[in-house]
Coordinates of C-alpha atoms and ligand atoms in Angstrom, one line a residue:
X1 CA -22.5 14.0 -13.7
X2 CA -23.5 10.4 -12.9
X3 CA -21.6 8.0 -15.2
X4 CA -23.6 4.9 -15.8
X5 CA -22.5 1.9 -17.2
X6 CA -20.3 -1.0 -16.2
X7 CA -16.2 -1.7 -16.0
X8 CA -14.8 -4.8 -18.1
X9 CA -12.1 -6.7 -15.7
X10 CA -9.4 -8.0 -18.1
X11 CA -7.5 -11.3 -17.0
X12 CA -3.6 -9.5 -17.5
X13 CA -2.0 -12.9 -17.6
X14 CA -4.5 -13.5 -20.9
X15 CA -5.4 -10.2 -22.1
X16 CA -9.2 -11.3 -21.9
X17 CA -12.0 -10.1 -20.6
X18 CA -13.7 -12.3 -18.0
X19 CA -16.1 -9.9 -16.2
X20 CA -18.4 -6.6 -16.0
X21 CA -18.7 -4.8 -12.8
X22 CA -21.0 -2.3 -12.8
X23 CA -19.6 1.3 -12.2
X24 CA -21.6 3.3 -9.4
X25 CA -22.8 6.5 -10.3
X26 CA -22.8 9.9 -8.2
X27 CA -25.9 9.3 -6.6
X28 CA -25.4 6.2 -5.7
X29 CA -22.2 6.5 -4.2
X30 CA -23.9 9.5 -2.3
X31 CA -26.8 6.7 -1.0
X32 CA -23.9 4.4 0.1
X33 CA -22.0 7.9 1.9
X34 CA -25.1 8.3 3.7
X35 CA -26.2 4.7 4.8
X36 CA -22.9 4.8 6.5
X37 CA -23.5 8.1 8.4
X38 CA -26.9 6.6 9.3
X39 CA -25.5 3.5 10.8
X40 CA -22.8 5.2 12.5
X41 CA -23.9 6.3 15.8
X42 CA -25.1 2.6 16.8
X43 CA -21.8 1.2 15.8
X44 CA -20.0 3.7 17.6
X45 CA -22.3 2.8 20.9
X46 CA -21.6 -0.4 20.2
X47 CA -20.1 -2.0 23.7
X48 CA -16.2 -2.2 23.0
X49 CA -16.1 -5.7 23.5
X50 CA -19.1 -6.3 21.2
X51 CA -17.7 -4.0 18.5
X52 CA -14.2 -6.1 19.1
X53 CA -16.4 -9.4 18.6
X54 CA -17.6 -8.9 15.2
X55 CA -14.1 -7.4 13.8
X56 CA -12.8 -11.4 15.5
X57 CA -15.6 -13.0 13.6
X58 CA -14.8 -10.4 10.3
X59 CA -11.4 -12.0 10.5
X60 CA -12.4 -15.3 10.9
X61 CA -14.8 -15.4 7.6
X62 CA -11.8 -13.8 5.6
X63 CA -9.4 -16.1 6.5
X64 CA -12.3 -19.1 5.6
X65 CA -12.4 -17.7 2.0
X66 CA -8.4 -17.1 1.7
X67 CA -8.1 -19.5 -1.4
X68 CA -11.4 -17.9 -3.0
X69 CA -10.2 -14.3 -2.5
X70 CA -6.7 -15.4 -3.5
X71 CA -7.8 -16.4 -6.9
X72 CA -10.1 -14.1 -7.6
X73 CA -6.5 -11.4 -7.0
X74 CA -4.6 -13.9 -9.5
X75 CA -7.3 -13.6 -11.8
X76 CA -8.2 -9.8 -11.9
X77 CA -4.6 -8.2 -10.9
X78 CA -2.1 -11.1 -11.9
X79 CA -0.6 -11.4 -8.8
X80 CA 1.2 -14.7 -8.1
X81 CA -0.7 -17.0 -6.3
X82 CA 1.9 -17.7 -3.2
X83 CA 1.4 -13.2 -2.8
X84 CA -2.1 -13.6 -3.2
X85 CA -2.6 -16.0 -0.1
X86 CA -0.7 -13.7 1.9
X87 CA -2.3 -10.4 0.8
X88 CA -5.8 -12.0 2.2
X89 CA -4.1 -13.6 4.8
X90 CA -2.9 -10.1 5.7
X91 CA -6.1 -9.2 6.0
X92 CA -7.4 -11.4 8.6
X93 CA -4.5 -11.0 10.6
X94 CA -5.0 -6.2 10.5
X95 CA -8.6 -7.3 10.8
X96 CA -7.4 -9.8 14.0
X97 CA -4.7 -7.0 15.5
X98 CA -7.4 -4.3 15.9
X99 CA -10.5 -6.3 16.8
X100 CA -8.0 -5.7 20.1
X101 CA -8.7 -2.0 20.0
X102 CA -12.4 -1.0 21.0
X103 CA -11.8 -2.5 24.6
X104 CA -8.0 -0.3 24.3
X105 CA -8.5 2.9 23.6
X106 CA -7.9 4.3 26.2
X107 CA -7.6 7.8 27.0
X108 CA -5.3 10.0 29.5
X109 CA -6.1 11.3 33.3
X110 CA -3.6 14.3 33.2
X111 CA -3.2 16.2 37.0
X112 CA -4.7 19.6 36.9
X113 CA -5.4 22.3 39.7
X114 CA -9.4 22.2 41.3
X115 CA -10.7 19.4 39.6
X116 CA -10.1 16.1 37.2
X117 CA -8.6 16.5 33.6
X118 CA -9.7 13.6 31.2
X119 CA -9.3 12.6 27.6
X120 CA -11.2 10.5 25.2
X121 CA -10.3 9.1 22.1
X122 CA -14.1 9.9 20.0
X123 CA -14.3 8.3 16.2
X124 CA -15.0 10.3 13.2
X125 CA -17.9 9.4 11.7
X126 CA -17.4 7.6 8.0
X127 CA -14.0 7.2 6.9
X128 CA -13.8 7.3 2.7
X129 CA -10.9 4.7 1.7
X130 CA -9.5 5.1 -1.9
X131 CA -7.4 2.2 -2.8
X132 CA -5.4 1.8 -5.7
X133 CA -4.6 -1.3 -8.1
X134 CA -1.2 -2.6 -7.0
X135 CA -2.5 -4.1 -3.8
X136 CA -5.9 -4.3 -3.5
X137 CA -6.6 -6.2 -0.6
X138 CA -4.3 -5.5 1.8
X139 CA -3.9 -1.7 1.6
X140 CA -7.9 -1.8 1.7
X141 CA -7.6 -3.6 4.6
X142 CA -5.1 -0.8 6.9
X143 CA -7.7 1.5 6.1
X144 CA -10.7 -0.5 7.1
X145 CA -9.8 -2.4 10.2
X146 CA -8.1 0.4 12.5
X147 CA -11.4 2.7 11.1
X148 CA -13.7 0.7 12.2
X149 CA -11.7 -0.6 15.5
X150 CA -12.1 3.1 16.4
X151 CA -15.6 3.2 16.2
X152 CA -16.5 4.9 12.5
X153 CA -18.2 3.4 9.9
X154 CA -16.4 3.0 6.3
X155 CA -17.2 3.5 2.4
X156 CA -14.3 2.0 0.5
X157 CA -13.4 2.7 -3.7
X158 CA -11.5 0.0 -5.1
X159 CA -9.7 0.5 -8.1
X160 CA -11.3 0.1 -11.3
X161 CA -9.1 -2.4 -12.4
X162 CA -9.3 -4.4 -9.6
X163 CA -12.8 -4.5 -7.8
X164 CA -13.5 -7.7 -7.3
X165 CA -11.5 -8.8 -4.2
X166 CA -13.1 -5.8 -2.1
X167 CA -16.3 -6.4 -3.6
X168 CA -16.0 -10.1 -2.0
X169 CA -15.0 -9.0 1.4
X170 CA -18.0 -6.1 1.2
X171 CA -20.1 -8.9 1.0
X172 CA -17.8 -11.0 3.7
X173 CA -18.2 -8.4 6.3
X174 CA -22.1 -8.7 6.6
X175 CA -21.4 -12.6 6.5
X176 CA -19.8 -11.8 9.7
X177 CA -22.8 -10.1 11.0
X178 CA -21.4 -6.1 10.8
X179 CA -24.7 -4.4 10.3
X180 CA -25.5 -3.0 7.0
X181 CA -24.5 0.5 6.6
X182 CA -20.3 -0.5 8.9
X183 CA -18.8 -1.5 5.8
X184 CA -19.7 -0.5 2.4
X185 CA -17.8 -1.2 -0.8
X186 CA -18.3 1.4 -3.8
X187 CA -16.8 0.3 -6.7
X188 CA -17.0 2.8 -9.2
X189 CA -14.5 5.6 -11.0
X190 CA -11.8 7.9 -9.3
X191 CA -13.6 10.8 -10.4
X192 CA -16.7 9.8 -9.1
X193 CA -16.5 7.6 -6.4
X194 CA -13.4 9.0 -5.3
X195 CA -14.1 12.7 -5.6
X196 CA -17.7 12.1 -3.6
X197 CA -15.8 11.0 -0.4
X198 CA -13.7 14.2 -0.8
X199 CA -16.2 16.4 -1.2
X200 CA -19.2 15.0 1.0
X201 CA -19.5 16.6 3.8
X202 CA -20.9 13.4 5.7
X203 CA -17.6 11.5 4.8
X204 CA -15.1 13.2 7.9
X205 CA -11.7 11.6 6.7
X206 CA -10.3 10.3 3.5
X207 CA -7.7 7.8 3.5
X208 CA -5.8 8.2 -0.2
X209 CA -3.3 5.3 -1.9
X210 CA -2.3 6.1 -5.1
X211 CA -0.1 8.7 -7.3
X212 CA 1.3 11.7 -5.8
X213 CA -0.2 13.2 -8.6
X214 CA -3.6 12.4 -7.3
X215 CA -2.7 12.7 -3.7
X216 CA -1.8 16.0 -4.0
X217 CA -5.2 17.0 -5.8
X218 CA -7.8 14.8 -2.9
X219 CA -5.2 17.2 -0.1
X220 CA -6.6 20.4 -1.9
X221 CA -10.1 18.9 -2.4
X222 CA -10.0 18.0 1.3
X223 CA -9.0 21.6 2.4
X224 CA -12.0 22.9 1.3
X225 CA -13.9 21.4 4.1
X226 CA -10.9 21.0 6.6
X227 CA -10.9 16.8 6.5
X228 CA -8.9 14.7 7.7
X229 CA -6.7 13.0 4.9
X230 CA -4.2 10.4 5.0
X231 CA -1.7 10.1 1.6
X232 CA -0.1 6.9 1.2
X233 CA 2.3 7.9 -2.4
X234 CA 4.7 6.7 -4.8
X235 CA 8.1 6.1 -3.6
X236 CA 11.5 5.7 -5.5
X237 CA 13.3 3.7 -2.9
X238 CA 17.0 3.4 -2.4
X239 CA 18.4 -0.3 -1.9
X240 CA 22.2 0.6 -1.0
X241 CA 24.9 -1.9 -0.7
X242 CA 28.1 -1.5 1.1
X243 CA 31.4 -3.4 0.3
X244 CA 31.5 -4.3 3.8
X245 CA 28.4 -6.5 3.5
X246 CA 27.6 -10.0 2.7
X247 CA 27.3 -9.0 -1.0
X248 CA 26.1 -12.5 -2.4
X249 CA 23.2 -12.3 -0.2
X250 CA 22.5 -8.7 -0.8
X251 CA 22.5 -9.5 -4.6
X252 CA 20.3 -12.7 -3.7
X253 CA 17.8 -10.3 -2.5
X254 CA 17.7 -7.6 -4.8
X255 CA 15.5 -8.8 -7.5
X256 CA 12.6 -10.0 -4.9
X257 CA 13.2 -6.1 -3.1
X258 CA 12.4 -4.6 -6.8
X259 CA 10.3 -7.1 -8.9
X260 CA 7.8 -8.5 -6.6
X261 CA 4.7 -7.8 -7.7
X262 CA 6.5 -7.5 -10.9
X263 CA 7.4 -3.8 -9.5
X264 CA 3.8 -2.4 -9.0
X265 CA 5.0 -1.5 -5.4
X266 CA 5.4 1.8 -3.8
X267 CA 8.2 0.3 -1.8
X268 CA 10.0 -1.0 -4.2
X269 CA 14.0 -0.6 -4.2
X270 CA 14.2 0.6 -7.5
X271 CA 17.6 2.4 -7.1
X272 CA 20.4 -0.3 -6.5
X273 CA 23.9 1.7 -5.3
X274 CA 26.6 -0.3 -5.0
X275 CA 29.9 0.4 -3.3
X276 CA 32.6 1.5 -6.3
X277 CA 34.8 -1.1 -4.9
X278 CA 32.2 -4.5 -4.9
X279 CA 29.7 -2.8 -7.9
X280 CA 31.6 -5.5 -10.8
X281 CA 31.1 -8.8 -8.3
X282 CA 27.0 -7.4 -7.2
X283 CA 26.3 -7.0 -11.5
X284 CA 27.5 -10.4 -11.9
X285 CA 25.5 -11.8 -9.3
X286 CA 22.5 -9.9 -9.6
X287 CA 22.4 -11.0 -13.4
X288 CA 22.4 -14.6 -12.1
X289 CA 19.8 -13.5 -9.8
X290 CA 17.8 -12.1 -12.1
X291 CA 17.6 -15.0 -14.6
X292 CA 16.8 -17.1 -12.1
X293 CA 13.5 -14.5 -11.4
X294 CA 10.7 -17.0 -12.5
X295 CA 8.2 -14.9 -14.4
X296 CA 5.2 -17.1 -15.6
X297 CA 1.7 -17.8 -15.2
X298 CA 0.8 -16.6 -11.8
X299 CA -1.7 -19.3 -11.0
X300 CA 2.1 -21.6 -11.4
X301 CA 2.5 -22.4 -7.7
X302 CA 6.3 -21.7 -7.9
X303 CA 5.3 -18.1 -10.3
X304 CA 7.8 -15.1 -8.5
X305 CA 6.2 -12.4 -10.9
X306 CA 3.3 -12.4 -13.0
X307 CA 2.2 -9.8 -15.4
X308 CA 1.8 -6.2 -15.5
X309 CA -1.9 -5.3 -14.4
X310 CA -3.2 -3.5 -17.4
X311 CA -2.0 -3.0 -21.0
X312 CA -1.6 1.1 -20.1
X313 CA 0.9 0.1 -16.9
X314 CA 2.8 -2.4 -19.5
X315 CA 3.4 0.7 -21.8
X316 CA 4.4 3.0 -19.6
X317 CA 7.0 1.2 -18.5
X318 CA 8.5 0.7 -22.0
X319 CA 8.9 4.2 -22.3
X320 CA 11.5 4.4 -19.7
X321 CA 13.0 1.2 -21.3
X322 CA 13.1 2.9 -24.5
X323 CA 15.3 6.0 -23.0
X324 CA 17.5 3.7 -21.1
X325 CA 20.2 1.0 -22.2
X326 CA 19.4 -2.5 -20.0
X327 CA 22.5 -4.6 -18.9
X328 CA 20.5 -7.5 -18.7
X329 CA 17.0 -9.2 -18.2
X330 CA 15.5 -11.9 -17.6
X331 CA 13.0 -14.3 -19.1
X332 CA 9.0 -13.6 -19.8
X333 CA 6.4 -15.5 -21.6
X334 CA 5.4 -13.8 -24.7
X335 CA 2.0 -13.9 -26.5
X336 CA -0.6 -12.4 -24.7
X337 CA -1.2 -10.8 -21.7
X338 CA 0.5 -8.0 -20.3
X339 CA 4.2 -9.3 -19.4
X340 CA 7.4 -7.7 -19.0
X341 CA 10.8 -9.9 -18.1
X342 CA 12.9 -8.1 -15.0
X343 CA 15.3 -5.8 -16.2
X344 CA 18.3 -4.1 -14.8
X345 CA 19.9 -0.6 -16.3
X346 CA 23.0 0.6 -15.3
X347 CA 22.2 4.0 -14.6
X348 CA 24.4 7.2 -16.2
X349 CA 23.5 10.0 -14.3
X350 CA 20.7 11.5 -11.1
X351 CA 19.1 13.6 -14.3
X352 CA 17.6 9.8 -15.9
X353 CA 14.1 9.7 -15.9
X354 CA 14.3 5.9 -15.0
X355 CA 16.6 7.4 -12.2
X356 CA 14.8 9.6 -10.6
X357 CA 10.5 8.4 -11.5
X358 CA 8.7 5.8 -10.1
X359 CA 8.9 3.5 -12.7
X360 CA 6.3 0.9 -10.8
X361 CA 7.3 -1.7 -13.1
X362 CA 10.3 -4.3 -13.0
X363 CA 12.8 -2.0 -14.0
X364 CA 15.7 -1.4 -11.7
X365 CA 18.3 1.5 -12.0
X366 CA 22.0 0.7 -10.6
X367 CA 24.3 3.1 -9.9
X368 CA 28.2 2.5 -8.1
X369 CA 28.8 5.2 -4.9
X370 CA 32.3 5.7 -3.2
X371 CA 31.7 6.8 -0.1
X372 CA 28.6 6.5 3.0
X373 CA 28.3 11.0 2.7
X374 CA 27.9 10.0 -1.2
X375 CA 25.3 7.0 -0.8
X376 CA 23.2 9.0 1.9
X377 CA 23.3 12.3 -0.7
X378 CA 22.0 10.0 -3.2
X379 CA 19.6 8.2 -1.8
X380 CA 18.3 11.8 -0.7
X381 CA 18.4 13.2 -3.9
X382 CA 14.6 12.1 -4.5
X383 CA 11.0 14.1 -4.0
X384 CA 10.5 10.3 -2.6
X385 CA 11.1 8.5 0.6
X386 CA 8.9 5.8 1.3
X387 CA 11.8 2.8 2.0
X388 CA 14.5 1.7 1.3
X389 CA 17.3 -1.0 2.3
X390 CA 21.1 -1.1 4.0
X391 CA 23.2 -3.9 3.3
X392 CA 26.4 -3.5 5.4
X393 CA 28.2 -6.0 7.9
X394 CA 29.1 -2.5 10.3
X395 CA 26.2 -1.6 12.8
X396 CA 27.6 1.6 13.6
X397 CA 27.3 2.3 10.1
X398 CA 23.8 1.0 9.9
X399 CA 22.7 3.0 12.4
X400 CA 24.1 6.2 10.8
X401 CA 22.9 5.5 7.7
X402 CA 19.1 4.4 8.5
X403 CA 19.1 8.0 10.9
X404 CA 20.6 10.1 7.7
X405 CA 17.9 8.4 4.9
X406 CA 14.7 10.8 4.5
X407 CA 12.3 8.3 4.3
X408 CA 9.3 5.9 6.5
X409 CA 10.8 2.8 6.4
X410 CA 14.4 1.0 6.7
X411 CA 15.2 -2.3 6.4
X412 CA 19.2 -3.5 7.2
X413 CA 20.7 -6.5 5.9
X414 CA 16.3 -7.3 4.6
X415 CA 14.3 -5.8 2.3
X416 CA 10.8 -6.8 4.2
X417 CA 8.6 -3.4 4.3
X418 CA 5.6 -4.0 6.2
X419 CA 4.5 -5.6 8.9
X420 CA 1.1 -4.8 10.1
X421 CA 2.2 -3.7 13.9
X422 CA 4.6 -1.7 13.1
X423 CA 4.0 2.2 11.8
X424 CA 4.6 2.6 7.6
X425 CA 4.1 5.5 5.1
X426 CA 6.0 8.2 4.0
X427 CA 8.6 11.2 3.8
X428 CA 8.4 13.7 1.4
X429 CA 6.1 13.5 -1.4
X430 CA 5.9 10.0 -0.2
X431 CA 3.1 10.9 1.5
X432 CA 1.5 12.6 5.1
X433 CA 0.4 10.1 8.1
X434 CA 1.4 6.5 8.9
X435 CA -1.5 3.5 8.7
X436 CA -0.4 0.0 10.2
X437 CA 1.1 -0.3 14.1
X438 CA 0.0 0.5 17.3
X439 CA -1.1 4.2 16.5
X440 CA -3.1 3.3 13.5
X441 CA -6.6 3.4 15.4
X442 CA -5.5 7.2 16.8
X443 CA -5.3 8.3 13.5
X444 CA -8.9 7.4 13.0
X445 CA -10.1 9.5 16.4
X446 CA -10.6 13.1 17.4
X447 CA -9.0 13.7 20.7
X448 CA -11.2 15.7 23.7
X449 CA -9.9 17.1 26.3
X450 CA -12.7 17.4 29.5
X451 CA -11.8 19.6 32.6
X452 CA -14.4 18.7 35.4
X453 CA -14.0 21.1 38.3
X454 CA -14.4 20.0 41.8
Ligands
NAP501 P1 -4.0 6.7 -8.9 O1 -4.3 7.0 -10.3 O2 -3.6 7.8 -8.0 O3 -5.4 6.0 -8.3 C1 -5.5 5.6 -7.0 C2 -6.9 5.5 -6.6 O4 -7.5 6.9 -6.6 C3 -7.8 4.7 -7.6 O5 -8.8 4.1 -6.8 C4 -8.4 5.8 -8.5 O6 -9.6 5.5 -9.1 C5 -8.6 6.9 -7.5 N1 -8.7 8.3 -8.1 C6 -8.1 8.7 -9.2 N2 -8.4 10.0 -9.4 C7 -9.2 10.4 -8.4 C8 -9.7 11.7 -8.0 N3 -9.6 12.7 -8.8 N4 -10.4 11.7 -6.8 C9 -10.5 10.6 -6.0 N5 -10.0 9.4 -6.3 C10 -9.3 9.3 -7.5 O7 -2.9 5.6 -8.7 P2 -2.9 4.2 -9.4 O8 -2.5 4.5 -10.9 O9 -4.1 3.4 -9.2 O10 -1.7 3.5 -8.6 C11 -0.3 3.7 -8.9 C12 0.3 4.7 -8.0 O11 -0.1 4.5 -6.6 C13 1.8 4.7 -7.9 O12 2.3 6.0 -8.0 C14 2.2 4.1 -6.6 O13 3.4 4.4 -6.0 C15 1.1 4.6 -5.7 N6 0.9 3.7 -4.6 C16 1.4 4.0 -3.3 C17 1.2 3.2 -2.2 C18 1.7 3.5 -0.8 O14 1.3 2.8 0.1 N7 2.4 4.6 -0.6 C19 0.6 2.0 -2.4 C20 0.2 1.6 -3.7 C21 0.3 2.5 -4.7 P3 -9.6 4.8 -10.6 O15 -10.0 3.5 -10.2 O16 -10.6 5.5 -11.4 O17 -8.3 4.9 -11.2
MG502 MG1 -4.5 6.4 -12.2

């Protein structure tokens, strides 16, 4: 069962290897599962305001190494240095926003006949995270911080692609002074790594980012031992543009709503539909747009999309290509590495593959609309519904539209996603829970009710 031997991290701006990280092996994953479920009942009795403390001073060495973690993301993921600052600066500021929640969590007093009635909120015990590549630090990061605000300890699987920014902030955390056993990073295979914290029975919940494909399967595995799970999935988000809007701004925006992260994003608005009426003046300026989209080396201070994160990802993406006819795209460096340039296909029909899957890749699908019934139909017409975006100048009509659109997360007039304090995830296959907000730490907590008779 135990697969030895070690992962080679491939630079996807150069095509090169640089690294090997070793891959952790069953039982070692299993040692790691149960140092964590050793250390947790003296983290959990840990005074709130001590526990709160150490999550200030986790913060606090993050943010110190922001420009080391940052490169190390441009160098193992190819994310563009300007995203990489803010990913780790996104995870000081989660770490920051629930190092308020040990003193906080408070539970209810709720009027009862012949006594008191009381609540508390009690944590888990270890909380498995399983993060994927597109986002390494700061989707590990909204599992982490509201887990261990709340009192559990944590085991964390990077992706295999893209270990090494966890695998720094493992090391960050006892820097900090979180005693050994809080915080443990296990980098290692899906199968292996991943599967243990689904089916050990000392790992209580499983947070899941990744395919819907896999989601699905850690929801069964989970079953089995009736665990908590939180799926955070693939989305095929709907960026709809009304005539009525500011259409120059709305096609200003498009290309940074799709290709950031050069489209590795579950949030991504990779349906574009247009109002019949404005669709010829949004191509034109979307095609400006797009040429504009700098795509170069991602250490280039002023790089808006590096390259694809692995050869495999690169290649899937072509095959939708190769199905589809593209309108126009922009500029990428060739040679090696894994790059794509942005594209844009005008879409013929809901049936299109490049329609209806999540491409994750910078490929964007446009499509003209004639009415708000037929834009909210489409926009429904997916297993998705993660996010999306409304562009219109009527407010009455933004409202109505943001209430009729299946999915976690609206933006109007913006195509901003996240913010750490407020709730995101997913409709649908999208996924099952929310992470980020004021909730987040509830998620992490069994509730108990206790009746004291007087
Ligand atoms: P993936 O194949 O589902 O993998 C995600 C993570 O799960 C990786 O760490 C992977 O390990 C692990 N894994 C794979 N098989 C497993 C198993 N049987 N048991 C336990 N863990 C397992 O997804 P991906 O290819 O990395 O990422 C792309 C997908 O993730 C896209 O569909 C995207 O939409 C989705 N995504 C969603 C969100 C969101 O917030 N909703 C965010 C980011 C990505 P390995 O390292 O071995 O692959
Ligand atoms: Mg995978």
């Amino acid at each position: 069962m135990a697969s030895t031997g070690a992962t080679t991290l491939v630079n996807p701006a150069t095509g090169r290897g640089f690294r090997e990280v070793h891959s952790v092996t069953e039982a070692e994953a299993d040692a790691a599962i149960e140092s964590a479920h050793a250390a947790f009942p003296s983290w959990r009795d840990l005074p709130p305001g001590e526990r709160a403390r150490l999550l200030r001073a986790f913060a606090a060495v993050v943010d110190a190494h922001n420009e080391e973690l940052a490169r190390l993301e441009v160098e193992n993921s190819g994310h563009t240095i300007g995203n990489a600052r803010w990913e780790a600066g996104n995870v000081r500021d989660v770490l920051n926003y629930y190092s308020a929640t040990p003193e906080r969590l408070v539970g209810k007093q709720i009027p009862v006949a012949g006594g008191v009635d009381i609540t508390f909120h009690e944590p888990l015990g270890v909380v498995g995270v399983i993060v994927p590549w597109n986002f390494p630090m700061p989707i590990a990061g909204w599992g982490f911080a509201p887990a261990l605000a709340a009192g559990n300890t944590v085991v964390l699987k990077p992706a295999e692609l893209t270990p090494l920014t966890a695998i720094r902030i493992g090391e960050l955390a006892l820097e900090a002074g979180l005693p050994p056993g809080v915080f443990t990073v296990v980098p290692g295979k899906g199968s292996v790594v991943g599967n243990r914290f689904v089916t050990h029975p000392d790992v209580h919940k499983v947070v899941f980012t990744g395919s819907t494909e896999v989601g699905k399967q850690i929801m069964a595995g989970c079953a089995e031992q009736v665990k908590h799970v939180t799926l955070e999935l693939g989305g095929k988000s709907a960026n709809i543009v009304f005539a009525d809007a500011d259409v120059a701004a709305a096609a200003a925006e498009a290309p940074g709503a799709v290709f950031d992260n050069a489209g590795q994003d579950c949030c991504a608005r990779s349906r574009i539909l247009v109002q019949r009426s404005v669709y010829d003046e949004f191509l034109g300026r979307l095609e400006t747009a797009v040429r504009d989209w700098r795509v170069i080396d991602p250490a280039d201070e002023s790089s808006q999309m590096g390259p694809m994160v692995s050869a495999g990802q690169r290649d899937s993406v072509l095959q939708y290509v190769d199905g589809a006819t593209v309108a126009f795209s922009g500029d990428a460096p060739s040679g090696d590495g894994f790059w794509l340039p942005a594209m844009v296909v005008e879409s013929s029909g809901v049936a299109e593959p490049v329609w209806r899957e999540e491409v994750f890749g910078p490929l964007v699908a446009v499509m003209a609309f004639d009415d708000e019934d037929e834009a909210v139909a489409l926009a429904n017409d997916s297993d998705y519904g993660l996010s999306g975006s409304i562009y219109t100048g009527d407010l009455g009509r933004a409202l109505r539209v943001s209430r009729g659109v299946q999915t976690g997360n609206l933006s109007v007039n913006s195509h901003a996603s996240v913010r750490y304090w407020t709730p995101f995830g997913g409709y649908k296959m999208s996924g099952l829970g929310r992470e980020l907000g004021p909730d987040a730490p509830y998620a992490f907590t069994e509730e108990k009710n206790v009746f004291i008779a007087t």
